[in-house]
Short mmCIF file of C-alpha atoms in Angstrom, two decimals:
data_model
loop_
_atom_site.label_atom_id
_atom_site.label_comp_id
_atom_site.label_asym_id
_atom_site.label_seq_id
_atom_site.Cartn_x
_atom_site.Cartn_y
_atom_site.Cartn_z
CA MET A 230 -5.35 -21.02 20.27
CA THR A 231 -4.18 -17.59 19.20
CA ASP A 232 -6.08 -14.60 17.92
CA ASP A 233 -4.46 -14.11 14.51
CA MET A 234 -6.21 -10.76 13.94
CA ALA A 235 -4.53 -9.55 17.16
CA ASP A 236 -1.21 -10.66 15.64
CA LEU A 237 -1.95 -8.54 12.56
CA VAL A 238 -2.96 -5.51 14.64
CA SER A 239 0.13 -5.80 16.87
CA GLY A 240 2.45 -6.04 13.87
CA ALA A 241 3.56 -9.60 14.59
CA VAL A 242 2.48 -10.59 11.05
CA ASP A 243 2.00 -8.57 7.86
CA ALA A 244 -0.81 -10.63 6.33
CA LEU A 245 -3.20 -13.47 7.16
CA LEU A 246 -4.85 -16.21 5.16
CA ARG A 247 -8.28 -16.77 6.72
CA PRO A 248 -10.83 -19.45 5.76
CA GLY A 249 -13.84 -17.13 6.10
CA PRO A 250 -14.93 -14.07 4.12
CA GLY A 251 -14.83 -11.66 7.06
CA PRO A 252 -15.74 -8.90 7.89
CA TYR A 253 -12.31 -7.52 8.67
CA PRO A 254 -12.89 -3.80 9.37
CA GLY A 255 -9.96 -1.46 8.87
CA VAL A 256 -7.91 -3.87 6.76
CA ARG A 257 -8.01 -5.00 3.15
CA SER A 258 -9.44 -8.43 2.52
CA GLU A 259 -9.47 -10.21 -0.83
CA ILE A 260 -11.34 -13.45 -1.34
CA LEU A 261 -9.20 -15.79 -3.43
CA ASP A 262 -10.00 -18.97 -5.29
CA LEU A 263 -7.20 -21.22 -4.10
CA ASN A 264 -4.87 -23.45 -6.04
CA PRO A 265 -6.04 -27.10 -6.00
CA ALA A 266 -3.03 -27.93 -3.81
CA PHE A 267 -4.98 -26.39 -0.91
CA LEU A 268 -7.94 -28.78 -1.18
CA PRO A 269 -10.28 -29.26 0.64
CA HIS A 270 -10.15 -25.46 0.99
CA ALA A 271 -11.32 -23.88 -2.26
CA ARG A 272 -11.51 -20.23 -1.14
CA ALA A 273 -9.90 -18.07 1.51
CA SER A 274 -9.50 -14.42 2.44
CA LEU A 275 -6.08 -12.83 2.22
CA VAL A 276 -6.09 -10.05 4.84
CA VAL A 277 -3.48 -7.28 4.86
CA TRP A 278 -3.06 -3.66 5.92
CA PRO A 279 -4.32 -1.34 3.13
CA GLY A 280 -0.87 0.19 2.60
CA LEU A 281 0.64 -3.21 1.86
CA ALA A 282 -1.95 -4.34 -0.69
CA LYS A 283 0.15 -3.22 -3.67
CA CYS A 284 3.56 -4.35 -2.44
CA ARG A 285 5.30 -6.97 -4.55
CA GLU A 286 5.36 -9.57 -1.74
CA PHE A 287 1.57 -9.35 -1.36
CA LEU A 288 1.04 -9.60 -5.11
CA GLU A 289 3.42 -12.57 -5.32
CA ALA A 290 1.59 -14.34 -2.48
CA LYS A 291 -1.70 -13.88 -4.34
CA THR A 292 -0.12 -15.33 -7.49
CA LEU A 293 1.20 -18.37 -5.63
CA LEU A 294 -2.11 -19.06 -3.86
CA GLN A 295 -4.37 -18.85 -6.91
CA PRO A 296 -4.71 -21.35 -9.75
CA ALA A 297 -2.55 -20.73 -12.80
#
């Protein structure tokens, strides 16, 4: 098992999709209602560094994860 928050802190990943609401201090976390394709998971937290929260890749990921 890996510590995915450690991966975010170390720079190994730019964002995480976590099943729980947090807390995730020092990073930006948005709770998303997920697209039905992700059932049985209806909600998840998308966690990213604050400076990346407005980048187009982050915004596109949010669009793809949420219902239309």
